[in-house]
Tab-separated table of N, CA and C in Angstrom:
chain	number	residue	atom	x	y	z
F	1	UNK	N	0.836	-1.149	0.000
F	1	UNK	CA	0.000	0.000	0.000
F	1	UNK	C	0.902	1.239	0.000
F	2	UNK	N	0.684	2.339	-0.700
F	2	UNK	CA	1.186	3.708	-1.175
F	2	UNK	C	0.966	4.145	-0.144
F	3	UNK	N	1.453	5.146	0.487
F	3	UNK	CA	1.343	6.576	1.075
F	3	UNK	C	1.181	7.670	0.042
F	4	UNK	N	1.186	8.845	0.829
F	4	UNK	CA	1.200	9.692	-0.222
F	4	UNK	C	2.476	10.596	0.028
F	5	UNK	N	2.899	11.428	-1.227
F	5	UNK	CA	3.829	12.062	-0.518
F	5	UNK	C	3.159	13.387	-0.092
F	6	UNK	N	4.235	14.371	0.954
F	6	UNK	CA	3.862	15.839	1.086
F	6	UNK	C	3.076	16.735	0.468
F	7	UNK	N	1.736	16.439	-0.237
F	7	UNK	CA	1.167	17.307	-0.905
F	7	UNK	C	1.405	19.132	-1.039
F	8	UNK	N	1.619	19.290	0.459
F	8	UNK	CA	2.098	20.870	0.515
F	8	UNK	C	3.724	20.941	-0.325
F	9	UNK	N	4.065	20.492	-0.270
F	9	UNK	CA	5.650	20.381	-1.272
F	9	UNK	C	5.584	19.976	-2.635
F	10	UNK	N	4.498	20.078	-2.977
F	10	UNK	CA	4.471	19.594	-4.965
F	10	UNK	C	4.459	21.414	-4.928
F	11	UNK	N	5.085	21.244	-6.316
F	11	UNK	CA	5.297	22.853	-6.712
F	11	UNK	C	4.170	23.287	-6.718
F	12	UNK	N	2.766	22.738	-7.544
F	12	UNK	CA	1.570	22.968	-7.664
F	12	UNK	C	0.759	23.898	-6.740
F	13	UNK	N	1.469	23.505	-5.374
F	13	UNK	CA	0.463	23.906	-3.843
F	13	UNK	C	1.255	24.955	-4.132
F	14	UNK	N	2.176	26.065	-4.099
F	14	UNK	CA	2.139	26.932	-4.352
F	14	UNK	C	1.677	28.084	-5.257
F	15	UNK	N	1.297	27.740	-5.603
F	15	UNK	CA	0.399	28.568	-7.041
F	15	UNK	C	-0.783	29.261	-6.328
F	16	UNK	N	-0.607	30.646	-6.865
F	16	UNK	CA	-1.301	31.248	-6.608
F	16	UNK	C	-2.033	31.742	-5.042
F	17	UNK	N	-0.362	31.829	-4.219
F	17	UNK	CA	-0.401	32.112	-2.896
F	17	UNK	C	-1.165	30.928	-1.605
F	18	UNK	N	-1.793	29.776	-2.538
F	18	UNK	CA	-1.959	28.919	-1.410
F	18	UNK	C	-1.518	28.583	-0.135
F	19	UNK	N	-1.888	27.850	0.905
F	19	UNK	CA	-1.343	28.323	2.023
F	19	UNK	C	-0.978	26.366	1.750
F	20	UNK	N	-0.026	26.438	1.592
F	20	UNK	CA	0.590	25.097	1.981
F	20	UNK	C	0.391	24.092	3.236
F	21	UNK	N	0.240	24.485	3.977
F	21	UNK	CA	0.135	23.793	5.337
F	21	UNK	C	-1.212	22.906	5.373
F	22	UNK	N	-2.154	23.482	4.520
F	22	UNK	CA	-3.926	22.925	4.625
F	22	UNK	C	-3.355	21.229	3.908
F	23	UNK	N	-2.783	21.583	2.668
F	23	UNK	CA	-2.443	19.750	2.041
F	23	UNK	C	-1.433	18.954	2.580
F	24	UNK	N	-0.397	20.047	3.398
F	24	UNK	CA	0.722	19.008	4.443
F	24	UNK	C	-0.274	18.351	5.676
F	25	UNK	N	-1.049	18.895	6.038
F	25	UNK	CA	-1.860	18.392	7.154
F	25	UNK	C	-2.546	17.346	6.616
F	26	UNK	N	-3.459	17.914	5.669
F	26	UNK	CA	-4.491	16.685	5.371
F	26	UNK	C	-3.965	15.209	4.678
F	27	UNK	N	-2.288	15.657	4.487
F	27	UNK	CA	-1.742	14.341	3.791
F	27	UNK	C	-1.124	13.472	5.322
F	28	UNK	N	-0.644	13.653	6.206
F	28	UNK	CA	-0.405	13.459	6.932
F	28	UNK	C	-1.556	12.750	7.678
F	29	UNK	N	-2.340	13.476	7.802
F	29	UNK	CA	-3.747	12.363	8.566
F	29	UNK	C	-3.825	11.423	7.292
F	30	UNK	N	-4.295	11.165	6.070
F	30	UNK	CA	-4.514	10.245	5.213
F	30	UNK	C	-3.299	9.233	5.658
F	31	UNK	N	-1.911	9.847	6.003
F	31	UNK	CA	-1.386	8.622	5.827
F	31	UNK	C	-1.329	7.764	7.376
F	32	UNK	N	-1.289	8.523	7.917
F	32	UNK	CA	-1.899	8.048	9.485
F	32	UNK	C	-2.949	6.766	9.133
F	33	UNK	N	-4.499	7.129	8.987
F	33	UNK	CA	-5.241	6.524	8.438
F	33	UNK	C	-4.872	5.284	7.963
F	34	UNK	N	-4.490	5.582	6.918
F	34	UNK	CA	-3.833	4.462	5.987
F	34	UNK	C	-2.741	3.292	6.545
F	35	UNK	N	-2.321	3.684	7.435
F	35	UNK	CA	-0.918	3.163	8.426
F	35	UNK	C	-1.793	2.335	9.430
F	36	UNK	N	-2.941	3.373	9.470
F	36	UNK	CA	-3.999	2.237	11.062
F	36	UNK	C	-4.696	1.145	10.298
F	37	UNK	N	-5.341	1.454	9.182
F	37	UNK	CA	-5.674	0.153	8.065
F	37	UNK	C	-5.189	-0.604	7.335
F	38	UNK	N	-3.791	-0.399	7.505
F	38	UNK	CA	-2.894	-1.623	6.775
F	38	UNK	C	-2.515	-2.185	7.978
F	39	UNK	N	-2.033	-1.447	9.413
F	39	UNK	CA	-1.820	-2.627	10.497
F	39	UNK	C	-3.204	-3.308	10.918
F	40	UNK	N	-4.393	-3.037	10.927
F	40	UNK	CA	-5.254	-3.745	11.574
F	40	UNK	C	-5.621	-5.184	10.557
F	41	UNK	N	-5.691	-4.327	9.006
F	41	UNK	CA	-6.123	-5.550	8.197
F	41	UNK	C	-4.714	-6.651	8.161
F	42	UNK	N	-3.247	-5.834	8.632
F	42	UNK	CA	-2.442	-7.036	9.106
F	42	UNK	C	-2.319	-8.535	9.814
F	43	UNK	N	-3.929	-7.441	10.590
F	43	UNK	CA	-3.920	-8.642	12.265
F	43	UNK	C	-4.625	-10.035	11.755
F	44	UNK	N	-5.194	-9.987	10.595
F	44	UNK	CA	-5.504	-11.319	9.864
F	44	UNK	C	-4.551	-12.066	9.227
F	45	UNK	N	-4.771	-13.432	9.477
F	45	UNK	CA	-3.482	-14.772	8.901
F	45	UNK	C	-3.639	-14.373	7.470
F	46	UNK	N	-4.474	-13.767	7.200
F	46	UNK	CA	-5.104	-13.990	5.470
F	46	UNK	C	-4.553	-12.490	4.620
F	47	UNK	N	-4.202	-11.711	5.525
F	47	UNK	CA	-3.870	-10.497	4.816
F	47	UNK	C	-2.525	-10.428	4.996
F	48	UNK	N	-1.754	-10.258	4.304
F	48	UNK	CA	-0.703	-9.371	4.294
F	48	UNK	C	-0.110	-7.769	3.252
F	49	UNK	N	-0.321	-7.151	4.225
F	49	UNK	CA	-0.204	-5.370	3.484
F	49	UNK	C	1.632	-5.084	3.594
F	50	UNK	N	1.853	-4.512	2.217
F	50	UNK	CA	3.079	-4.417	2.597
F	50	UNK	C	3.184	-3.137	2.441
F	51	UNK	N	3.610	-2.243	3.536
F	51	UNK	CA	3.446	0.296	3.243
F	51	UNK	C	4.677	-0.260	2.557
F	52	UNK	N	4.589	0.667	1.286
F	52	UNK	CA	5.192	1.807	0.703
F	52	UNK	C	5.601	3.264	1.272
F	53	UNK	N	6.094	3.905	1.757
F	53	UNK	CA	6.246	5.092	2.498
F	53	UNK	C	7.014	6.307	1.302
F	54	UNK	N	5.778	6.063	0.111
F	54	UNK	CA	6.487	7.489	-0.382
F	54	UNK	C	6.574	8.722	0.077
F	55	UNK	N	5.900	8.985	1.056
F	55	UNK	CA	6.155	10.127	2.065
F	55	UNK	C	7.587	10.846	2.367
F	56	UNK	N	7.969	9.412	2.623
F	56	UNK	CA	9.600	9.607	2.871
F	56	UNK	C	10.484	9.971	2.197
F	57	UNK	N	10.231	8.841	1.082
F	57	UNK	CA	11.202	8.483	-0.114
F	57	UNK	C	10.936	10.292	-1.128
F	58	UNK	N	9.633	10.954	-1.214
F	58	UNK	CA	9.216	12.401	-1.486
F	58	UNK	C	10.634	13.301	-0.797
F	59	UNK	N	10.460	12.930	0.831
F	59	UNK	CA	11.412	14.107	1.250
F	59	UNK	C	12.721	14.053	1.189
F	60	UNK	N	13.063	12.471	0.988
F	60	UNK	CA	14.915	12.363	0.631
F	60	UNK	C	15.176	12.404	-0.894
F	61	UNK	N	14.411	13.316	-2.123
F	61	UNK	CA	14.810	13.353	-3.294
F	61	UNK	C	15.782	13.773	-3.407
F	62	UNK	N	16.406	14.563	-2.970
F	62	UNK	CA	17.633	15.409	-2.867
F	62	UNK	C	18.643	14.515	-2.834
F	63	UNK	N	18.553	13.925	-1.505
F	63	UNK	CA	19.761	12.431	-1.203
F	63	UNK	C	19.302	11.780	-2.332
F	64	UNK	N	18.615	11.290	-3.449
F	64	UNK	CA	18.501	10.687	-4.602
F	64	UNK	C	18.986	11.027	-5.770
F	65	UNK	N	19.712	12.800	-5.659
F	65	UNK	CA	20.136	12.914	-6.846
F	65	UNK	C	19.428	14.055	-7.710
F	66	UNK	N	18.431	13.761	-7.177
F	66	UNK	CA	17.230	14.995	-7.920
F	66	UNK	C	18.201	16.460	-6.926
F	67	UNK	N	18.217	17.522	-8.101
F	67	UNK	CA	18.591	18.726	-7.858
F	67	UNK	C	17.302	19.737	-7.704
F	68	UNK	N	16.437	20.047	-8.527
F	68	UNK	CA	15.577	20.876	-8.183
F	68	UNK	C	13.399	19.841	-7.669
F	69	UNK	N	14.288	20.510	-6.783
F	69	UNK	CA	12.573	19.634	-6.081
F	69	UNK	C	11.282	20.389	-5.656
F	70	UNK	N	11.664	22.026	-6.450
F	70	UNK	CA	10.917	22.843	-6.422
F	70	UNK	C	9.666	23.891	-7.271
F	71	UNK	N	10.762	23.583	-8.205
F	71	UNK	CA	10.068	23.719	-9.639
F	71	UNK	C	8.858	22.841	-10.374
F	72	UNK	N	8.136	23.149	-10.813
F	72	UNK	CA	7.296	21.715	-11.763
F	72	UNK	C	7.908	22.034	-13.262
F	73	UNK	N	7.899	20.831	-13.578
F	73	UNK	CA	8.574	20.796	-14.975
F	73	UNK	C	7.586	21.330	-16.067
F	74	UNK	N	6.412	21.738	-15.847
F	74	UNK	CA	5.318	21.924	-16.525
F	74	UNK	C	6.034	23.791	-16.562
F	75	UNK	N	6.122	24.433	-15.978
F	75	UNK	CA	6.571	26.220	-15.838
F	75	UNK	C	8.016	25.903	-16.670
F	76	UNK	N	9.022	24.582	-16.498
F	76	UNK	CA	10.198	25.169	-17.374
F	76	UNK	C	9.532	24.474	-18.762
F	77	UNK	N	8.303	24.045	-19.047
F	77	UNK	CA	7.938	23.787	-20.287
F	77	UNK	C	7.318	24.987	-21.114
F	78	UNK	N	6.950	25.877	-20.394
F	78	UNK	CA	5.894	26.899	-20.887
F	78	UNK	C	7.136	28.029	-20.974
F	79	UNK	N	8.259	27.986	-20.108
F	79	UNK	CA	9.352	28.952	-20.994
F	79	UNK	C	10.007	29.389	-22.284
F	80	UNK	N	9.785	27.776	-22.338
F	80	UNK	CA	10.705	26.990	-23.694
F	80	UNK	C	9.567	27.929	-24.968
């Protein structure tokens, strides 16, 4: 099962003075959520959920190599 990543950190949430913090919050409870329903449906012999934590893997792009994690590639398309 996916997480999600930082919604307030996609370039997108900035546009047009948004207040970032409203989609860092509400992604954060989703993944909460999501973390309490993959361990409970764990507690069955019959299920096994395996998290994904792109949440994380979102905030160490940098340690991955990626240089700009701020920009959307869609604004250096509309330069061109």
């Amino acid at each position: 099962m996916f997480n999600l990543p930082d919604l307030g950190k996609l370039p997108g949430a900035k546009i047009g003075n948004r207040n970032r913090a409203t989609p860092s919050k509400s992604t954060i409870e989703l993944n909460s959520g999501l973390a309490a329903i993959a361990s409970a449906l764990n507690q069955s012999k019959d299920v096994n959920i395996i998290p994904v934590n792109i949440y994380s893997l979102f905030n160490r792009a940098s340690e991955l190599g990626f240089t700009n994690t701020t920009q959307s590639c869609r604004s250096r398309l509309d330069v061109m």
